[in-house]
PDB file of C-alpha atoms in Angstrom:
ATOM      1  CA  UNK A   1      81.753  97.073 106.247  1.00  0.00           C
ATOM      2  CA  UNK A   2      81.332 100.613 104.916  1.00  0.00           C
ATOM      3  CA  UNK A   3      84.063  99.817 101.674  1.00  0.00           C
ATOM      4  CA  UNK A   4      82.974  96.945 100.659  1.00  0.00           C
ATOM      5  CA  UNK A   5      81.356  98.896  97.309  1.00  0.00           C
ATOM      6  CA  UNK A   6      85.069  99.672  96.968  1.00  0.00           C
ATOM      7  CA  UNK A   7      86.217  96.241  97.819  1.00  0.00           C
ATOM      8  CA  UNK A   8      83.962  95.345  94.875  1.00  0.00           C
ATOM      9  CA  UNK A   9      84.806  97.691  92.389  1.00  0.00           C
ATOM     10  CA  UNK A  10      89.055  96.518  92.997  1.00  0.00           C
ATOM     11  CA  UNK A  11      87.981  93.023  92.353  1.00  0.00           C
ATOM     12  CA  UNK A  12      85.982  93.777  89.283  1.00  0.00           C
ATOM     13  CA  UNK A  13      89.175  96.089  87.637  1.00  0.00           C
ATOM     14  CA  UNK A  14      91.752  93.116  88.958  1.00  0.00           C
ATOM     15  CA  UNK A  15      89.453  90.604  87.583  1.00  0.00           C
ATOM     16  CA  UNK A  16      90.512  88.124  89.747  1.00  0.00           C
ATOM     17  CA  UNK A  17      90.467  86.927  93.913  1.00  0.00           C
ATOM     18  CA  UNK A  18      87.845  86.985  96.521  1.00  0.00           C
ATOM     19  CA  UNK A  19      86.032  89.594  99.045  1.00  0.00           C
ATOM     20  CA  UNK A  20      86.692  87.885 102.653  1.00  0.00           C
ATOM     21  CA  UNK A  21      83.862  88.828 105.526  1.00  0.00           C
ATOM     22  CA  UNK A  22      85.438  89.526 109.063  1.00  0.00           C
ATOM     23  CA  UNK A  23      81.841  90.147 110.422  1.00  0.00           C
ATOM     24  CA  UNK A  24      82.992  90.475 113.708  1.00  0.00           C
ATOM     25  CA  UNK A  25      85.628  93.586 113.014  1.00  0.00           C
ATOM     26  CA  UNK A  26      82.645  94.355 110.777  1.00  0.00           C
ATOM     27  CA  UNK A  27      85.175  94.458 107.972  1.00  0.00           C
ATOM     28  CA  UNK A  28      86.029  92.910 104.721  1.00  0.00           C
ATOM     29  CA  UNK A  29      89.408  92.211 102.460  1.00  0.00           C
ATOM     30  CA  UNK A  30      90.087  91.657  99.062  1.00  0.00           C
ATOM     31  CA  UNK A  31      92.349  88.296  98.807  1.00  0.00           C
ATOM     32  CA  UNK A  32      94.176  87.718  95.742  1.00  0.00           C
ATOM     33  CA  UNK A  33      96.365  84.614  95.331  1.00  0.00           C
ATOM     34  CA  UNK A  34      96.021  83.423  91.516  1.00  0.00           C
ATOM     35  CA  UNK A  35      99.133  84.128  89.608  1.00  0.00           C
ATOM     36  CA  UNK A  36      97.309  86.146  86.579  1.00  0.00           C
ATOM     37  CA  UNK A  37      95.625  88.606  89.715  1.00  0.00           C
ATOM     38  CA  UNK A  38      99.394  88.951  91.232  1.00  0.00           C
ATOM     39  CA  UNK A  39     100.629  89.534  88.091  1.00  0.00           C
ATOM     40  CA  UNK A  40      98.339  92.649  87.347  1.00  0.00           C
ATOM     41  CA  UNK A  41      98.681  93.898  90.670  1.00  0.00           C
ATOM     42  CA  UNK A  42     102.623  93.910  90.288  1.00  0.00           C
ATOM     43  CA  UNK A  43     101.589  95.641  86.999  1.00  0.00           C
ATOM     44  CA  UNK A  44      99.810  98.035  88.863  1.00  0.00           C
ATOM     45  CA  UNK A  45     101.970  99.065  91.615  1.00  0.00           C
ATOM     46  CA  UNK A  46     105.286  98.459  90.914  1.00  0.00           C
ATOM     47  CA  UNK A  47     107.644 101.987  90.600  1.00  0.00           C
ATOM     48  CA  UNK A  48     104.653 103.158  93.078  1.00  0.00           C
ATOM     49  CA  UNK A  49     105.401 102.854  96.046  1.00  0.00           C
ATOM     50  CA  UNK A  50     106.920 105.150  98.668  1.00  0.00           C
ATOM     51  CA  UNK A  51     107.327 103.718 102.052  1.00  0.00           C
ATOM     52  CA  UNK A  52     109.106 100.300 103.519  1.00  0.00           C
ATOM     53  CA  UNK A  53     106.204  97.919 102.205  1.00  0.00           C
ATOM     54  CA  UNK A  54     108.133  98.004  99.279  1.00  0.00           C
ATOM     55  CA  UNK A  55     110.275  94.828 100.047  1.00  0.00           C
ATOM     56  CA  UNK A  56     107.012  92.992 100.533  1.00  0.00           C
ATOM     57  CA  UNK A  57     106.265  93.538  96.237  1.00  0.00           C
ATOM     58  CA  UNK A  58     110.248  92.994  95.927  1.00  0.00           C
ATOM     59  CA  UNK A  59     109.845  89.582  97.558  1.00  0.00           C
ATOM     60  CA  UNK A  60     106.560  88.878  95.298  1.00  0.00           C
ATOM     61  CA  UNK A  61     108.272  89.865  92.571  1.00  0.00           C
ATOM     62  CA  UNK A  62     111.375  87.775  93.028  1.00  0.00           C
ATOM     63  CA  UNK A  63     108.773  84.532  93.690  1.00  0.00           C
ATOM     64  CA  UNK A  64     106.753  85.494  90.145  1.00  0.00           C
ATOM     65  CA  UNK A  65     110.112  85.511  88.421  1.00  0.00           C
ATOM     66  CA  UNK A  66     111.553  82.587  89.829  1.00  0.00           C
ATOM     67  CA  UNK A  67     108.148  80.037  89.756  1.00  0.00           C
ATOM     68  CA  UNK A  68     106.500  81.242  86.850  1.00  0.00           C
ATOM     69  CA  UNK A  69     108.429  82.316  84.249  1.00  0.00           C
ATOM     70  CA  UNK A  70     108.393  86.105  84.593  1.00  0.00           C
ATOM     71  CA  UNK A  71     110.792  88.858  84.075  1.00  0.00           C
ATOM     72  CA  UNK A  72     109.837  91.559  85.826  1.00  0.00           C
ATOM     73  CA  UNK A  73     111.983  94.400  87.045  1.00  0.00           C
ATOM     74  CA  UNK A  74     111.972  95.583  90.414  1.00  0.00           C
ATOM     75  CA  UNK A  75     111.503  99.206  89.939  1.00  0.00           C
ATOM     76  CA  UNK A  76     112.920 101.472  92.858  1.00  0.00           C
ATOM     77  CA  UNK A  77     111.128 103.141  95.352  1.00  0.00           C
ATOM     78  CA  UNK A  78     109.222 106.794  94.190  1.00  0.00           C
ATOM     79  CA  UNK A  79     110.696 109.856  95.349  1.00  0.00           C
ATOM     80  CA  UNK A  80     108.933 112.804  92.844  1.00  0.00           C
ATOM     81  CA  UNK A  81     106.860 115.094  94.524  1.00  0.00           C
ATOM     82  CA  UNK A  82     104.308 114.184  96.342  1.00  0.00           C
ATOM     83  CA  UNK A  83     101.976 116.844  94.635  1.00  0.00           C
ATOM     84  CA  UNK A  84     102.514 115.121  91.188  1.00  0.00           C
ATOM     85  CA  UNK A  85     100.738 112.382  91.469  1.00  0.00           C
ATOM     86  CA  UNK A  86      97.525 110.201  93.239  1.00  0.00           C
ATOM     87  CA  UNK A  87      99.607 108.324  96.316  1.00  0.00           C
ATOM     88  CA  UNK A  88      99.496 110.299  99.036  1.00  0.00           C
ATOM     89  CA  UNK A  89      95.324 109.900  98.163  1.00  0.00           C
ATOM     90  CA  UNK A  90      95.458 106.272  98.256  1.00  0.00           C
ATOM     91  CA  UNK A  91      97.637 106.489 101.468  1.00  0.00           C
ATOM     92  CA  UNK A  92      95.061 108.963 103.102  1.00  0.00           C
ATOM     93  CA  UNK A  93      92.083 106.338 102.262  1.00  0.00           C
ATOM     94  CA  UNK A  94      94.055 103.856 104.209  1.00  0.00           C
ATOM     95  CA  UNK A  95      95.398 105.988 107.374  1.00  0.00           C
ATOM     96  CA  UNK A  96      94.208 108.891 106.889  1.00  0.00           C
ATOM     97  CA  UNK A  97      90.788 110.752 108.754  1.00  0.00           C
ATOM     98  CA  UNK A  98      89.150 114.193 108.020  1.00  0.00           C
ATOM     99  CA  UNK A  99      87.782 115.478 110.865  1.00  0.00           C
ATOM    100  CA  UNK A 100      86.191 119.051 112.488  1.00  0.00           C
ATOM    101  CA  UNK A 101      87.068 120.061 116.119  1.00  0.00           C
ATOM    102  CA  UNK A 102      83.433 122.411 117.314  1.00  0.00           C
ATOM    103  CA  UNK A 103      84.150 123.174 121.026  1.00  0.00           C
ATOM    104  CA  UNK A 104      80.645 124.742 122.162  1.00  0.00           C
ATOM    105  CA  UNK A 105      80.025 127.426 124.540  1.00  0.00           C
ATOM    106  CA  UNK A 106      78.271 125.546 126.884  1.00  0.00           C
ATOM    107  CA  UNK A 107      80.520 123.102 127.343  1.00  0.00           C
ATOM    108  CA  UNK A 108      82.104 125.766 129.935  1.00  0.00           C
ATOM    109  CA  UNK A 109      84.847 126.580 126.710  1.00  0.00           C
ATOM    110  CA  UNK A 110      85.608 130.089 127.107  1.00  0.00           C
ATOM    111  CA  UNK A 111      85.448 130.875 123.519  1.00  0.00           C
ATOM    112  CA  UNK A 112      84.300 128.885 120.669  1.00  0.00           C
ATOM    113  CA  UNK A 113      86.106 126.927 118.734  1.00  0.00           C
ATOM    114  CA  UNK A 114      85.454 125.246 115.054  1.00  0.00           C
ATOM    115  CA  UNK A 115      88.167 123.513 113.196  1.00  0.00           C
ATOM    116  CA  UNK A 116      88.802 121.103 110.466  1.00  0.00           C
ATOM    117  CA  UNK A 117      91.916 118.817 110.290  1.00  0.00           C
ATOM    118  CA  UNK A 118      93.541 115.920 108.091  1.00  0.00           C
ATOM    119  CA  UNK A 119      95.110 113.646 110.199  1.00  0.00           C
ATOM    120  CA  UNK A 120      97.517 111.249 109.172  1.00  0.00           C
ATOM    121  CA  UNK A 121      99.405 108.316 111.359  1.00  0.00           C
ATOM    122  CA  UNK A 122     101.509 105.529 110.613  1.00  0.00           C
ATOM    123  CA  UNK A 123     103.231 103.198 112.588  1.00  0.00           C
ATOM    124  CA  UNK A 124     107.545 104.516 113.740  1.00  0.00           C
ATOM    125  CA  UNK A 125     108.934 101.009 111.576  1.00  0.00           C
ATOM    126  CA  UNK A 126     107.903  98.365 108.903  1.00  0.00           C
ATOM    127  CA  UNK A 127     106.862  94.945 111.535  1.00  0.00           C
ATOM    128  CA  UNK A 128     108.860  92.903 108.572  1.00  0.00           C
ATOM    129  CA  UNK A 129     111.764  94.887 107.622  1.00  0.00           C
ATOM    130  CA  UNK A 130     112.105  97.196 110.365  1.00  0.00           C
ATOM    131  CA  UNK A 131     112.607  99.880 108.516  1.00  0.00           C
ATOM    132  CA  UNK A 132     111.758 103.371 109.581  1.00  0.00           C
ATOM    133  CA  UNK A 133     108.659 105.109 108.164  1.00  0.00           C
ATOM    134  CA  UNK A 134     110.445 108.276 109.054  1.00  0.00           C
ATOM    135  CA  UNK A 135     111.250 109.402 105.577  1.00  0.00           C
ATOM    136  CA  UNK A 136     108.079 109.475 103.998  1.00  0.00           C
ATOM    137  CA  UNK A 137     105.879 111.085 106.883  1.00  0.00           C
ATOM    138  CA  UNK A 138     108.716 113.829 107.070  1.00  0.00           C
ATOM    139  CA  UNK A 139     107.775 114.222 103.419  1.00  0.00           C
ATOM    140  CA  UNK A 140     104.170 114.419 104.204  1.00  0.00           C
ATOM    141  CA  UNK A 141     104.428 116.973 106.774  1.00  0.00           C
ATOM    142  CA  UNK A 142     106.600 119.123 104.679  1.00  0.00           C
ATOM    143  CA  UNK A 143     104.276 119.060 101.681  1.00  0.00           C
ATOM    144  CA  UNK A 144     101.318 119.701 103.995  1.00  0.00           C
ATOM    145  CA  UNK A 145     102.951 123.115 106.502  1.00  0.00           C
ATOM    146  CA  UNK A 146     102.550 120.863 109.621  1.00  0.00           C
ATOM    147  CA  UNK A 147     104.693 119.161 111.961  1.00  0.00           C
ATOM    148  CA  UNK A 148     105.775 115.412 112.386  1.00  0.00           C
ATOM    149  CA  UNK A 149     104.899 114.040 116.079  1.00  0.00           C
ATOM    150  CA  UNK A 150     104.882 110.888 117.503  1.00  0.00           C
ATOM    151  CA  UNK A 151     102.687 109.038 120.413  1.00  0.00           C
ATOM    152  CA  UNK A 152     102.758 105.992 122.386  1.00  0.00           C
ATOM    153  CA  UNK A 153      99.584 103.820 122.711  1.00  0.00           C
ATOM    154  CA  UNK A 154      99.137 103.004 125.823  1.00  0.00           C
ATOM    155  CA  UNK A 155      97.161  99.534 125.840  1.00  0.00           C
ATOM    156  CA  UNK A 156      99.611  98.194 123.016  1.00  0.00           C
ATOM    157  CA  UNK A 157     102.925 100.123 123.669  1.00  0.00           C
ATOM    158  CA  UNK A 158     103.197 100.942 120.352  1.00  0.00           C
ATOM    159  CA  UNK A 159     104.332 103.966 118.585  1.00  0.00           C
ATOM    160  CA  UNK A 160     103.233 105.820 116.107  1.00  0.00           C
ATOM    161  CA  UNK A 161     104.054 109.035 113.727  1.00  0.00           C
ATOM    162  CA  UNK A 162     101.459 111.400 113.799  1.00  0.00           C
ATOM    163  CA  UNK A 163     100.632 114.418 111.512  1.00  0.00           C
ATOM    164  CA  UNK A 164      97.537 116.568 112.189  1.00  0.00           C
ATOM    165  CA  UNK A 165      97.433 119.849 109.358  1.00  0.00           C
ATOM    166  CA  UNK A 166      94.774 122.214 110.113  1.00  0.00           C
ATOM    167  CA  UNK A 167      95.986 125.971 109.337  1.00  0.00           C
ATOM    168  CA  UNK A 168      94.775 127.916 106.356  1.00  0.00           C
ATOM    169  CA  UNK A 169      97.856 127.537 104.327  1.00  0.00           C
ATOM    170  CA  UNK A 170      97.302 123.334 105.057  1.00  0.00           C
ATOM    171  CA  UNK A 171      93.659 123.774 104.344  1.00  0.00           C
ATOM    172  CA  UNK A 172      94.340 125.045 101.061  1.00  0.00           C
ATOM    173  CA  UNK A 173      96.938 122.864 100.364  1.00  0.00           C
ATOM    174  CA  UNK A 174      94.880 119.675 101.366  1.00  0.00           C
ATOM    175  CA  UNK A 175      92.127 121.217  98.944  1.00  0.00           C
ATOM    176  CA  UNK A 176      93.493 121.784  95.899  1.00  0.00           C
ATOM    177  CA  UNK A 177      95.288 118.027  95.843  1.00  0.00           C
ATOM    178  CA  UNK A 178      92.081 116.250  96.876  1.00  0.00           C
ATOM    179  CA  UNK A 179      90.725 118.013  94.129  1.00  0.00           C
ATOM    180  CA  UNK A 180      93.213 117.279  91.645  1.00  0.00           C
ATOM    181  CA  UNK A 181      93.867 113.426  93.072  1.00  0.00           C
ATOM    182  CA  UNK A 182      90.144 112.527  94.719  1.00  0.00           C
ATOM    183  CA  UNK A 183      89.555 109.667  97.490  1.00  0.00           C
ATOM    184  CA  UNK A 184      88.142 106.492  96.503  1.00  0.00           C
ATOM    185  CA  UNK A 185      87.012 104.963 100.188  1.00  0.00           C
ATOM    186  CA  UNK A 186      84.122 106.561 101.975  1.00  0.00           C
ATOM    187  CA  UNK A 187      86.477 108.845 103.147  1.00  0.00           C
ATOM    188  CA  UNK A 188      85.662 110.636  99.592  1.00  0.00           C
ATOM    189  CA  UNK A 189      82.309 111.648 101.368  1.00  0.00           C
ATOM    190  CA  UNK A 190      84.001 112.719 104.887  1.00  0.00           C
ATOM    191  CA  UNK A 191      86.066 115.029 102.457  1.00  0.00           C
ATOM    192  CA  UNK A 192      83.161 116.371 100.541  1.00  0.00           C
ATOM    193  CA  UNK A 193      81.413 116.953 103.584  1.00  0.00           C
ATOM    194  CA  UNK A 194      84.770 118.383 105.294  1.00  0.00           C
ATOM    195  CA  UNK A 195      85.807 120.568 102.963  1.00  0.00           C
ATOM    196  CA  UNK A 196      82.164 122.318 102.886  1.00  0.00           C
ATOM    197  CA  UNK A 197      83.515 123.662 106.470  1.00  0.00           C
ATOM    198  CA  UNK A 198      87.071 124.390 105.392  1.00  0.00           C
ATOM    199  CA  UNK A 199      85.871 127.135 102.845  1.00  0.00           C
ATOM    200  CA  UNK A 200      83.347 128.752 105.487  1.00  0.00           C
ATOM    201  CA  UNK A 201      87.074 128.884 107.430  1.00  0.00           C
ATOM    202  CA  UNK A 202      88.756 130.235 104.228  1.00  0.00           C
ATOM    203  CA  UNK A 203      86.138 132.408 103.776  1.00  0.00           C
ATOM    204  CA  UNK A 204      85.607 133.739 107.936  1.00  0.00           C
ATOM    205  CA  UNK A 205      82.354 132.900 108.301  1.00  0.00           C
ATOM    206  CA  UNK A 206      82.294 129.819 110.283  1.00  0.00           C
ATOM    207  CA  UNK A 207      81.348 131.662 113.619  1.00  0.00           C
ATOM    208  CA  UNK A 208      78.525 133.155 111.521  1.00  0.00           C
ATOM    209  CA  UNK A 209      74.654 131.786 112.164  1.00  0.00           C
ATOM    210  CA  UNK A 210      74.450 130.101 109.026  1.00  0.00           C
ATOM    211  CA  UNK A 211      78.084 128.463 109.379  1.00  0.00           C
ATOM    212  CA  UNK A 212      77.581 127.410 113.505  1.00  0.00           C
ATOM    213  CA  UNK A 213      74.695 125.643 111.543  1.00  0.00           C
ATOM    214  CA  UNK A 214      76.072 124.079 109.066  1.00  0.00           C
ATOM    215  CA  UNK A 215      79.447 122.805 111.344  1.00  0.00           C
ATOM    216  CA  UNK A 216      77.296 120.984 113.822  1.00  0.00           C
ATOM    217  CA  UNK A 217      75.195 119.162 111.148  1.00  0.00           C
ATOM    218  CA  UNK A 218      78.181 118.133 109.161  1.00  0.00           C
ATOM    219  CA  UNK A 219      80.303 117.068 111.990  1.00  0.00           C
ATOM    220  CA  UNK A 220      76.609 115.139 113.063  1.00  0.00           C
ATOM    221  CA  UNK A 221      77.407 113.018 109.872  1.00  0.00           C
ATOM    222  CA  UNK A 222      80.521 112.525 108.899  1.00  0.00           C
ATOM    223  CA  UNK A 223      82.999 109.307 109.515  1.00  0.00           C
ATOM    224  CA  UNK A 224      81.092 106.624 112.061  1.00  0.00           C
ATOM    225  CA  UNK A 225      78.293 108.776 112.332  1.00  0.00           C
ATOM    226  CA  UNK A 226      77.971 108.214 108.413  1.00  0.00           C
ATOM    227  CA  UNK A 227      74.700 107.113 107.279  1.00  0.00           C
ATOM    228  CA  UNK A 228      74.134 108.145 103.566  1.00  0.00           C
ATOM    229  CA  UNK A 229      76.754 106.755 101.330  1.00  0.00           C
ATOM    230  CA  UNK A 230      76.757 107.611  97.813  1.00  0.00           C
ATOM    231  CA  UNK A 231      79.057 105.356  95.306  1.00  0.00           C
ATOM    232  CA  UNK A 232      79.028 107.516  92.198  1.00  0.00           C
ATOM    233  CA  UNK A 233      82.717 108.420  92.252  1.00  0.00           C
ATOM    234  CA  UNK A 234      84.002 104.767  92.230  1.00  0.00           C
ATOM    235  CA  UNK A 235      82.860 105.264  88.305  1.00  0.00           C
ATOM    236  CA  UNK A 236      85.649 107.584  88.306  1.00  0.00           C
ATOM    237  CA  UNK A 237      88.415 104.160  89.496  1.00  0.00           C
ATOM    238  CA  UNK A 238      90.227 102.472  86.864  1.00  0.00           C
ATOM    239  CA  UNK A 239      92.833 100.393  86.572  1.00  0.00           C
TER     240      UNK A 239
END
């Protein structure tokens, strides 16, 4: 239930709806249903959006219109580059993961190895409209030097797209729009930590002492092994 400061902070700007508790997937969702909350949503996100969910705000759109007096126009899906602008962040804080591969002598690797790397993976097709999600993870790999893979999970059968950049031109690709477009989930700290290791890489000297150092403590903390959060950059979110 890492988010829910974030959770908070969406319901506060949308000024409307409800923070539901899945304690057991030791989660939590924002639920919106009033008409004045859908309304400012729509507001929010229509001529936004990139991939298939589209049809899913089409279809609220078409219900807002028809039930309570509305005229709102279904604005087509955004194709500008993806460098222009903040989705590809808010896609990242939803499937997106920072992480830092540290292979360790000792662990009988012949030489060692330290890392970082954005991954990025997204189901092959929309459940609803089956349509492909090909498109826009093409477009993600292209603006990020790496290539466009998928996998098959084995317990579900399942398929996915998968993108993982890691090379220096990625790294300093991945930099300069998180900088430019920051993270609003906790994954805002996995970055800040992450990137601390990306410009030893940048820089050649994460084999050094200090950087061997500094790679195992980050990687110690980061994402599940996350203890410390710090909020401050949600005063950053507005609507």
């Amino acid at each position: 239930m890492k988010n829910e400061p974030l959770a908070k902070k969406l319901l506060e700007l949308v000024g409307s709806g409800f923070i539901r508790y899945k304690l057991q997937d030791k989660a939590c969702v924002l639920v919106v249903s009033s008409v004045v909350g859908l309304k400012k949503i729509v507001n929010l996100i229509n001529g936004e959006l990139r991939t298939p969910k589209i049809h899913q705000l089409y279809t609220l759109i078409d219900w807002l219109n028809k039930n309570h007096s509305t005229n709102i126009t279904k604005l087509s899906i955004k194709n500008s580059p993806l460098y222009q602008d903040s989705w590809l962040s808010g896609f990242t804080d939803s499937d997106g993961s920072f992480s830092i591969v540290y292979t360790k002598l000792e662990n009988g690797a012949k030489k060692r190895k330290i890392a970082c790397r954005l991954r990025i993976e997204q189901r092959i097709s929309d459940p609803i409209t089956k349509e492909s999600y090909e498109p826009v993870l093409t477009n993600i790999a292209n603006f990020l030097n790496c290539s466009l893979l998928t996998r098959s999970q084995k317990s579900t059968g399942n398929n996915y797209y998968t993108l993982a950049a890691s090379s220096q031109k990625s790294l300093n690709i991945i930099v300069d729009y998180f900088e430019k477009f920051p993270l609003f989930s906790s994954k805002y700290l996995d970055y800040k930590d992450w990137k601390k290791i990306v410009e030893l890489i940048l820089e050649n000297k994460h084999y050094t002492k200090q950087g061997i150092s500094l790679t195992n403590s980050v990687k110690n903390r980061m994402n599940r092994l996350r203890t410390y959060f710090n909020w401050d950059h949600l005063n950053n979110l507005e609507a």
